[in-house]
mmCIF file of C-alpha atoms in Angstrom:
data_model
loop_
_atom_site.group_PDB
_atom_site.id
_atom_site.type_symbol
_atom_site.label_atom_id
_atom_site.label_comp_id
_atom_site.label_asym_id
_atom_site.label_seq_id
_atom_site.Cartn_x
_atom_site.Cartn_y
_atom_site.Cartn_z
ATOM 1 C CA UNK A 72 123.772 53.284 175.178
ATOM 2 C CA UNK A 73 125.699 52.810 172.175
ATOM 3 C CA UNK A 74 123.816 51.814 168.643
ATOM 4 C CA UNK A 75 126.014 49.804 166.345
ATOM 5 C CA UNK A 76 126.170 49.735 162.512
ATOM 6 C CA UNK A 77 127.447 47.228 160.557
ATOM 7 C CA UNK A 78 128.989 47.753 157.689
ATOM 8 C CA UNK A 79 130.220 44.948 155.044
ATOM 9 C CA UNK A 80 133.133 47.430 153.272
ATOM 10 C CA UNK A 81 134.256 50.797 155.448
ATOM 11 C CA UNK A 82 136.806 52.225 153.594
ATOM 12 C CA UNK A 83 139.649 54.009 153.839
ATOM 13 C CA UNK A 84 141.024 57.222 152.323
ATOM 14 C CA UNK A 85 144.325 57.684 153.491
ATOM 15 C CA UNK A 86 145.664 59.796 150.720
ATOM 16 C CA UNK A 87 142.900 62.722 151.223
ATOM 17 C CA UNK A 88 143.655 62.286 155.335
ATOM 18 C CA UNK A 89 147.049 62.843 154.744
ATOM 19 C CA UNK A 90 146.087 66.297 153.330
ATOM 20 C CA UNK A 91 143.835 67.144 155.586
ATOM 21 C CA UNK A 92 145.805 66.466 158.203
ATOM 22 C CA UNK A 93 149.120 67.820 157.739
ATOM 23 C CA UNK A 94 148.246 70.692 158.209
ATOM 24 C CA UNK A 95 145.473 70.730 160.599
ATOM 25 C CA UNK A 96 147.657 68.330 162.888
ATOM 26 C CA UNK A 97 150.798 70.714 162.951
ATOM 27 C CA UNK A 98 148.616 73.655 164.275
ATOM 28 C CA UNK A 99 146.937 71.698 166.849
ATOM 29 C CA UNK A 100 149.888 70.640 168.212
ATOM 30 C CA UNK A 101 151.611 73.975 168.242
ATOM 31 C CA UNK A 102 149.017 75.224 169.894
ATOM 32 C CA UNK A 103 148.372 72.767 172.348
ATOM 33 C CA UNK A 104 152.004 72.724 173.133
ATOM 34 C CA UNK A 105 152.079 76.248 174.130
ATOM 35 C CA UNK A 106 149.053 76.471 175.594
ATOM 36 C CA UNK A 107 149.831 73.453 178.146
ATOM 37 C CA UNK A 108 153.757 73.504 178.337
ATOM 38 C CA UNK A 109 129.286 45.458 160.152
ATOM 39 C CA UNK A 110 132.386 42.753 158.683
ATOM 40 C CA UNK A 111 134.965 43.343 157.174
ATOM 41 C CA UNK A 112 137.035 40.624 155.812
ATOM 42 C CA UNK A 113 140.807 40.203 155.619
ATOM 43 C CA UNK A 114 140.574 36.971 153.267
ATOM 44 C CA UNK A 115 141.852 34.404 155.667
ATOM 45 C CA UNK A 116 140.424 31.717 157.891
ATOM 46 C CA UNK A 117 139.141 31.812 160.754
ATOM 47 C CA UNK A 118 140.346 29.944 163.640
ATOM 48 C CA UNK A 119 143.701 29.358 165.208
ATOM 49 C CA UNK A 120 145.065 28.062 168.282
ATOM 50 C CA UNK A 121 146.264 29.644 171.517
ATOM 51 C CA UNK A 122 150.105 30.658 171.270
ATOM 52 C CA UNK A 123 153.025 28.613 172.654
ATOM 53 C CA UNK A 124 156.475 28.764 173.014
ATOM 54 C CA UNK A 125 157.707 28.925 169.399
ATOM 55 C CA UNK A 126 160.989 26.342 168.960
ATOM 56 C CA UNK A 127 163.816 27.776 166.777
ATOM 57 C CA UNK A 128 162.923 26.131 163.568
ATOM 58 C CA UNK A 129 159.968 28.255 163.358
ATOM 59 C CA UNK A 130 161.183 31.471 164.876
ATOM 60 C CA UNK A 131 161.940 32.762 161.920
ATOM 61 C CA UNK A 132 158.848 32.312 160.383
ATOM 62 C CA UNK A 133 156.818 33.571 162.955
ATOM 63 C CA UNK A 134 159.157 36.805 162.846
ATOM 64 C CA UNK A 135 157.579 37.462 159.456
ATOM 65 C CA UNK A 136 154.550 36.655 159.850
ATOM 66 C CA UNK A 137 153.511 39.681 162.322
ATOM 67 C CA UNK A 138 153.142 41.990 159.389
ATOM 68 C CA UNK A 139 151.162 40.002 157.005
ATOM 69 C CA UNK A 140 147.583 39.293 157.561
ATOM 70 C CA UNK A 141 146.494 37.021 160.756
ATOM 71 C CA UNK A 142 144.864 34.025 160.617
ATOM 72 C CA UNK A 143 140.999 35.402 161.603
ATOM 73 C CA UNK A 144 139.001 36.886 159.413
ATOM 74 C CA UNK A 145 137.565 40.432 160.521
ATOM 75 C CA UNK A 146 134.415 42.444 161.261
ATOM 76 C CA UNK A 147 133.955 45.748 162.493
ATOM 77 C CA UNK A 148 130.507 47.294 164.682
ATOM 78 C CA UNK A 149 130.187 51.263 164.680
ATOM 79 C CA UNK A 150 129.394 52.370 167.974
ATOM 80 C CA UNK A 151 128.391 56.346 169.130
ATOM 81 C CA UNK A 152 131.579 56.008 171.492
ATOM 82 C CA UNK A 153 133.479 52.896 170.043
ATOM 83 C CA UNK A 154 134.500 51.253 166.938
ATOM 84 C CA UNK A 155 134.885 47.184 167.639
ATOM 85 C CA UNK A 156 137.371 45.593 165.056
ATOM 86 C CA UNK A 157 137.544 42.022 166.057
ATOM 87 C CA UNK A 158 137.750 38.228 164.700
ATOM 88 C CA UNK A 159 134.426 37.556 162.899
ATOM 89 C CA UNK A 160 134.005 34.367 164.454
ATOM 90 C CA UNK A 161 134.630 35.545 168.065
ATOM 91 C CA UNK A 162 130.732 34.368 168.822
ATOM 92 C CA UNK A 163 131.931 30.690 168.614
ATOM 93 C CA UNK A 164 135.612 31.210 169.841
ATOM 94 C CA UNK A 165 136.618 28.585 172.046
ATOM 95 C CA UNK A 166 139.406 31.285 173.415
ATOM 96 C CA UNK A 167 139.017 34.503 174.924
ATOM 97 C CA UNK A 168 140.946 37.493 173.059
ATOM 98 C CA UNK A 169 143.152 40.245 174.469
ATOM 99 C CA UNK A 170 142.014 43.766 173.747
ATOM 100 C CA UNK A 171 143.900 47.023 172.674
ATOM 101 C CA UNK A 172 142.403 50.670 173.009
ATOM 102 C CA UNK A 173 142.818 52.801 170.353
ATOM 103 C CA UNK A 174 143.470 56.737 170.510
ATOM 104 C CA UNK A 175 143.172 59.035 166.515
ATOM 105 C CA UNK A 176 145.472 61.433 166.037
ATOM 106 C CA UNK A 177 144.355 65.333 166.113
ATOM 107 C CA UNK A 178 140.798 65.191 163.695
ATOM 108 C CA UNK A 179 141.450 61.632 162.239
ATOM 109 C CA UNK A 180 138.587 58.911 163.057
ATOM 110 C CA UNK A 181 138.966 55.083 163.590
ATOM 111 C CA UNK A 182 138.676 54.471 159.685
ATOM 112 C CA UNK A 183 141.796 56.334 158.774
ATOM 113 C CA UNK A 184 143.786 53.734 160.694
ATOM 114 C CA UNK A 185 141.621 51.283 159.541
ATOM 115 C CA UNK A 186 144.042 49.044 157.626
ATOM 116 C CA UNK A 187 146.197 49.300 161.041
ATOM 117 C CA UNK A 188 143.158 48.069 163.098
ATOM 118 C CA UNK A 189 141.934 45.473 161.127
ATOM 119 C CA UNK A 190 145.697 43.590 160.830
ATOM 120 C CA UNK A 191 145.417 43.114 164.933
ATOM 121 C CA UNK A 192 141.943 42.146 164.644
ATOM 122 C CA UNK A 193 143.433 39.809 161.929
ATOM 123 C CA UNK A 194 145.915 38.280 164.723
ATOM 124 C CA UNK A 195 143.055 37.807 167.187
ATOM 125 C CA UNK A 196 142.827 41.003 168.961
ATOM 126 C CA UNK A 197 139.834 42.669 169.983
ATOM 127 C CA UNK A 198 140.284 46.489 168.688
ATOM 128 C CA UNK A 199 138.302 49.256 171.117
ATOM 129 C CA UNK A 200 139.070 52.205 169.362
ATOM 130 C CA UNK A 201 137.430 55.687 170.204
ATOM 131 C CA UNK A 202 135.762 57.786 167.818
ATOM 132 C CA UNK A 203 136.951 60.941 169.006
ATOM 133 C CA UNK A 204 139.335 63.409 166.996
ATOM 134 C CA UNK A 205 140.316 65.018 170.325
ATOM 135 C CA UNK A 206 141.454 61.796 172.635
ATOM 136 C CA UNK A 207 144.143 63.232 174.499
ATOM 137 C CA UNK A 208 142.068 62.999 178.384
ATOM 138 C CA UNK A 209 141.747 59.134 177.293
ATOM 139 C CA UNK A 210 138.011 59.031 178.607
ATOM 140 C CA UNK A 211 136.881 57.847 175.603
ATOM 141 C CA UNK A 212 139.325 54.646 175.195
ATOM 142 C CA UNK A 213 138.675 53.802 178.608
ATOM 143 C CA UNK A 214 135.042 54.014 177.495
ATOM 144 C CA UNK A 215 136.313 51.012 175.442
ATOM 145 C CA UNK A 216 137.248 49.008 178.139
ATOM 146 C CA UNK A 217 133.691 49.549 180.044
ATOM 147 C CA UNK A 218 131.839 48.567 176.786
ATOM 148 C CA UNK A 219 133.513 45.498 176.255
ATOM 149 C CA UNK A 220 132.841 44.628 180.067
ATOM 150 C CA UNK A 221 129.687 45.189 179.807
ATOM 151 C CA UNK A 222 129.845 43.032 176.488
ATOM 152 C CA UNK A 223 131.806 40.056 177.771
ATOM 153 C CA UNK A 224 129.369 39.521 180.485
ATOM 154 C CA UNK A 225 126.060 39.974 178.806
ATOM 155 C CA UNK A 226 124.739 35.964 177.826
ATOM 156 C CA UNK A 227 123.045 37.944 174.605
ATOM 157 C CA UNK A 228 126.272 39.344 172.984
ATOM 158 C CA UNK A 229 128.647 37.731 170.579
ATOM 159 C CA UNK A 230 131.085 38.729 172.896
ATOM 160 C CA UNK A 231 130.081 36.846 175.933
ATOM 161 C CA UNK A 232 133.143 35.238 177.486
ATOM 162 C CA UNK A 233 135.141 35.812 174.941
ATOM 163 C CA UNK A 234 136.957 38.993 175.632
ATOM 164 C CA UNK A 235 140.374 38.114 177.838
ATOM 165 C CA UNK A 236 140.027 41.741 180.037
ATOM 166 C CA UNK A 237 143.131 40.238 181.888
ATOM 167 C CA UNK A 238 145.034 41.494 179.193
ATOM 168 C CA UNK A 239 144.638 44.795 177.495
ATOM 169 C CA UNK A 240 147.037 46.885 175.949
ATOM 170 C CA UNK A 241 146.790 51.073 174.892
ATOM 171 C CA UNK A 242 148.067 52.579 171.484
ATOM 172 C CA UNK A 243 147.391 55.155 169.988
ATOM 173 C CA UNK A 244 149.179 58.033 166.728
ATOM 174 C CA UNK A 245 149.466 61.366 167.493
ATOM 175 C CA UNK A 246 147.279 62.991 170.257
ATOM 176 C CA UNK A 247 146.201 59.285 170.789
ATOM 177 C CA UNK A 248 149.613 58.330 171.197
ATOM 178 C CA UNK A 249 149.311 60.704 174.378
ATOM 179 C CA UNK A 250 146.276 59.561 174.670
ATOM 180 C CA UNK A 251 148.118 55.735 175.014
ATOM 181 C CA UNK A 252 150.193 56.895 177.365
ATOM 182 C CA UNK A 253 147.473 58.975 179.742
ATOM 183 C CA UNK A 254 145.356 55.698 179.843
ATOM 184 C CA UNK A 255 148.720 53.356 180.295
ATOM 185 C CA UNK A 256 148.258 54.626 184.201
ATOM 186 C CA UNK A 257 144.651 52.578 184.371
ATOM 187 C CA UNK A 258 145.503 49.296 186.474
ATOM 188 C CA UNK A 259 143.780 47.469 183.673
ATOM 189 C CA UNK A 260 146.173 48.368 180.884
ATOM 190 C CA UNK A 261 149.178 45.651 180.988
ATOM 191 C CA UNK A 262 151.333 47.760 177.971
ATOM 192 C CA UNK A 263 151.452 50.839 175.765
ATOM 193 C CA UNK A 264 152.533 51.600 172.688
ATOM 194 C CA UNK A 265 152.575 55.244 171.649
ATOM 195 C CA UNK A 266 153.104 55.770 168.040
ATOM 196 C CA UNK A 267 154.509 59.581 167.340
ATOM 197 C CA UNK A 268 153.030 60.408 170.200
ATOM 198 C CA UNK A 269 152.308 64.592 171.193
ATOM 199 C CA UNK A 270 153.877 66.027 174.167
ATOM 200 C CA UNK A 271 150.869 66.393 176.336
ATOM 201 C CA UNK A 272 151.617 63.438 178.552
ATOM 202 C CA UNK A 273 153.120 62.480 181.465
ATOM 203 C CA UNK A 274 154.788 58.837 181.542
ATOM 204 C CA UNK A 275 156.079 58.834 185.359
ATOM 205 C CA UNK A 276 152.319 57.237 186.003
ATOM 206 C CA UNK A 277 152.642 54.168 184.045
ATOM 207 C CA UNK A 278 153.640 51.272 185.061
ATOM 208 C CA UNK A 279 153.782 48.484 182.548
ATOM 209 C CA UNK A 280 156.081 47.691 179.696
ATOM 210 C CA UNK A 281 156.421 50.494 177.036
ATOM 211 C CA UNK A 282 156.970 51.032 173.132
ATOM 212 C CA UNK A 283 157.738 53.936 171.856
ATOM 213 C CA UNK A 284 157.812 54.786 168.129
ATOM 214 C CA UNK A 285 158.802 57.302 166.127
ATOM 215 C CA UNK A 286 159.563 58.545 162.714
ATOM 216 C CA UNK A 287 162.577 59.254 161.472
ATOM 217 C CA UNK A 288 161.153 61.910 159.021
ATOM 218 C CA UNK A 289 158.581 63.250 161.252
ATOM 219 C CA UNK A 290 158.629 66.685 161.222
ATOM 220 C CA UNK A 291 155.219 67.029 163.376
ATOM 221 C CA UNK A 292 156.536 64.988 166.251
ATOM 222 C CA UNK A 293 159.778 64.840 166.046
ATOM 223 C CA UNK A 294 162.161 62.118 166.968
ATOM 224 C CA UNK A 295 163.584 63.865 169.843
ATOM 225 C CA UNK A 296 160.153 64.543 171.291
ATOM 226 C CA UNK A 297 159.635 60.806 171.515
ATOM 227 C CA UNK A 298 163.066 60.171 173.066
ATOM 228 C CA UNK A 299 161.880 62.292 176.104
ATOM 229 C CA UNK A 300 159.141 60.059 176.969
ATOM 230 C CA UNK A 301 161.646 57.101 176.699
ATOM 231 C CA UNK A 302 164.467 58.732 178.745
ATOM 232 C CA UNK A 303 162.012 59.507 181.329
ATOM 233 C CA UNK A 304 160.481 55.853 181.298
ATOM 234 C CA UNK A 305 163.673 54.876 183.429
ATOM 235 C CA UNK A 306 160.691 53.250 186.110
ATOM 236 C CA UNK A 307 159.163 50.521 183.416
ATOM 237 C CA UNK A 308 160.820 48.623 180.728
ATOM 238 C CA UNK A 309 160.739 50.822 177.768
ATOM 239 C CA UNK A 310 161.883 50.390 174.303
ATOM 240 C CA UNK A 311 162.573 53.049 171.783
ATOM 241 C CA UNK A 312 162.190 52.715 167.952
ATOM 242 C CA UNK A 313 162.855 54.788 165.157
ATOM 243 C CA UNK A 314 161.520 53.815 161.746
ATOM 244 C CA UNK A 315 163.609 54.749 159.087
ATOM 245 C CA UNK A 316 162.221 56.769 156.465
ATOM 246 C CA UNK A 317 158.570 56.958 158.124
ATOM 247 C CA UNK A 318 156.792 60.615 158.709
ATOM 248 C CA UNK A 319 153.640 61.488 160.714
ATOM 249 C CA UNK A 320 151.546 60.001 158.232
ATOM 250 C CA UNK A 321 153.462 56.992 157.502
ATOM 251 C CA UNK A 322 151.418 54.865 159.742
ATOM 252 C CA UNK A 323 147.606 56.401 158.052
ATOM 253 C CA UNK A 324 145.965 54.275 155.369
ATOM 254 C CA UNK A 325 148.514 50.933 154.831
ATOM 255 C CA UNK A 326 150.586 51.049 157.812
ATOM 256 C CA UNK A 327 153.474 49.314 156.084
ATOM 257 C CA UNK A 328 156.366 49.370 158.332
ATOM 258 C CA UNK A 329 154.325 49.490 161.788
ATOM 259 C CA UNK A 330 152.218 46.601 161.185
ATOM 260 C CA UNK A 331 155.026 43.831 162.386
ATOM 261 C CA UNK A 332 156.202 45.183 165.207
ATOM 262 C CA UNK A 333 153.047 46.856 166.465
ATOM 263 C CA UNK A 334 151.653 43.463 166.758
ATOM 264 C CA UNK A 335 154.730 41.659 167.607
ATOM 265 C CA UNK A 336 154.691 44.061 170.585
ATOM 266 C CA UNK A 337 150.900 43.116 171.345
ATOM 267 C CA UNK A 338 151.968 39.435 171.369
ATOM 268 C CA UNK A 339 154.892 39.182 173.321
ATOM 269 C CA UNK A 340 153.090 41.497 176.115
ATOM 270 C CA UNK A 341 149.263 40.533 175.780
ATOM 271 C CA UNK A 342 149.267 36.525 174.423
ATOM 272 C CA UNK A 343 152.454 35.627 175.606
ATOM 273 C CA UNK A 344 154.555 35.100 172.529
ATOM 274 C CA UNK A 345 158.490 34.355 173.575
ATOM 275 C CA UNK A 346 159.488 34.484 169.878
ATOM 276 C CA UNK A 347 158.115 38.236 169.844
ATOM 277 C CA UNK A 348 158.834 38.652 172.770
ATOM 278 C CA UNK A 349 162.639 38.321 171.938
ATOM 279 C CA UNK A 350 162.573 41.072 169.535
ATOM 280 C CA UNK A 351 162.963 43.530 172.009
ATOM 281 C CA UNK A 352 163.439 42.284 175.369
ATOM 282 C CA UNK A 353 166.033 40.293 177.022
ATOM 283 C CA UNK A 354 169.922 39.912 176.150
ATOM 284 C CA UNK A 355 169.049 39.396 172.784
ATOM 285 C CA UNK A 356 166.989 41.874 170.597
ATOM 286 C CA UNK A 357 165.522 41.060 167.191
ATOM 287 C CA UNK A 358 164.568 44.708 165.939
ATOM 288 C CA UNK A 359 168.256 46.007 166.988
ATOM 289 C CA UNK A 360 169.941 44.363 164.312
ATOM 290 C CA UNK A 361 167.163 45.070 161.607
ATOM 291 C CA UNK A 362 168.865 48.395 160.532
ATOM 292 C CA UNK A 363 167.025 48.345 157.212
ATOM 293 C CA UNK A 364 163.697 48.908 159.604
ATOM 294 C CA UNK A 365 164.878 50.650 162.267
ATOM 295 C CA UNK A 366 166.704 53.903 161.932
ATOM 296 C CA UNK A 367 167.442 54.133 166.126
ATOM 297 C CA UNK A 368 166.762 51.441 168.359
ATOM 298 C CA UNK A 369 167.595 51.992 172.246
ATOM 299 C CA UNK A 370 166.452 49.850 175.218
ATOM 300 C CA UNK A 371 166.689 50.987 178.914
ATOM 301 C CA UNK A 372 168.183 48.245 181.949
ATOM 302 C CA UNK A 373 164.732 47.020 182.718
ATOM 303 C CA UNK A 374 164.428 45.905 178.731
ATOM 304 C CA UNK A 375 167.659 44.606 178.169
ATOM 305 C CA UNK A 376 168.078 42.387 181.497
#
């Protein structure tokens, strides 16, 4: 049984990850590769209403509003297994909220990607993400899946009935981008989104919608590592992106350029968002003609028709 701590400020020190982790990430990797072949609060309101279908006068504004802060306020609960980041007032919600499991990279925690976890909590996502620095089996973020199960149906937690287990999506950077992808075969997982994510995966078992995301800097994972996974994702609609200028530790600490369409992803596929929706699906596709983001963009038949 888990014992949660809540904290009222976790924070976050992405600069001394970034050194730690450099390093310690690239030998991992190497290895591996040859080896396998508490509330927190974001300043805004609480409150807003389920999504509909946005008209064209305020497409655009949506658009930018994925990567600033959401319209809940945030709190987070320490678990042994699980981290919950999730709308503070999700006790008295009169909606149930969509949930994405989180995978670390190679010895990073929850709170380096705290900034990241907090801005979906911030759009009304429930964030499960697993404490452990080595999540590449994914038993851990399905762990976060069976708490929250356990959570939504007990009458004595602020989570009763208000977790939407109908829709659940898997991310993850690194290893836990693997990670994403090894869980994205659970029936209960509706999308993935890998960011940078290691080789030790194995996409032919999914079979929902993915994202793929790389850097184009990275010189841990490197962009043509990432491509693999998409060119063999020729079964599922899968999307590739390659964020200019980003490295491996691009997305630690502020997540800057991954924040908008990490959670414009999460809309379209989890709350049912046609204006995000747009930006990579269908004949039209938002992110392809952002070249200022997006370094490579590529989208297989099942994405584009």
């Amino acid at each position: 049984m888990e014992h949660p701590v809540h904290r009222d400020d976790i924070g976050s020190p992405p600069v001394l990850w970034r050194k730690l982790l450099v390093p310690l990430t690239s030998l991992l990797l190497l290895t591996a590769s040859a080896g396998a072949g508490a509330a927190a609060s974001t300043g805004s309101p609480a409150g807003a209403p389920a999504p509909t279908a946005p008209t064209a006068a305020t497409a655009e504004a949506a658009a930018a509003d994925w990567g600033a802060p959401g319209p809940y306020a945030t709190a987070v609960e320490i678990g042994a297994v699980t981290t919950l980041y999730y709308p503070r007032d999700i006790a008295t919600s009169d909606r149930r909220h969509p949930v994405i499991v989180w995978g670390n990279g190679t010895f990073a925690f929850p709170v380096v990607y705290r900034d990241l976890l907090l801005h979906w909590a911030s759009h009304g996502f429930v964030v499960a993400a697993a404490n452990t620095p080595q999540s590449n089996l994914g038993v851990s973020m399905r762990a976060g899946i069976d708490l929250l199960t356990r959570r939504d149906a007990d009458p004595g937690s602020p989570f009763h009935n208000a977790v939407d287990l109908e829709h659940i999506g898997a991310s993850g950077h690194s290893q836990g981008g693997a990670a994403a992808i090894v869980v994205g075969a659970d029936p209960r997982i509706d999308t993935v989104l890998p960011i940078q994510p290691g080789p030790l995966a194995d996409i032919d078992g999914v079979r929902v919608p993915a994202l793929l995301l790389a850097g184009q800097k990275d010189s841990i994972v490197l962009p043509f590592l990432v491509r693999a996974f998409y060119d063999d994702a020729d079964h599922i609609p899968a999307v590739y992106g390659e964020l200019r200028g980003a490295d491996h530790f691009t997305v630690v600490g502020d997540p800057g350029p991954f924040a908008a369409p990490t959670t414009a992803w999460f809309r379209a596929h989890l709350t049912g968002d046609l204006t995000a929706r747009a930006q990579f699906l269908g004949a039209g596709c938002g992110i392809c003609a952002d070249s200022a983001t997006w370094s490579d963009v590529r989208r297989n038949g099942l994405a584009t028709g």
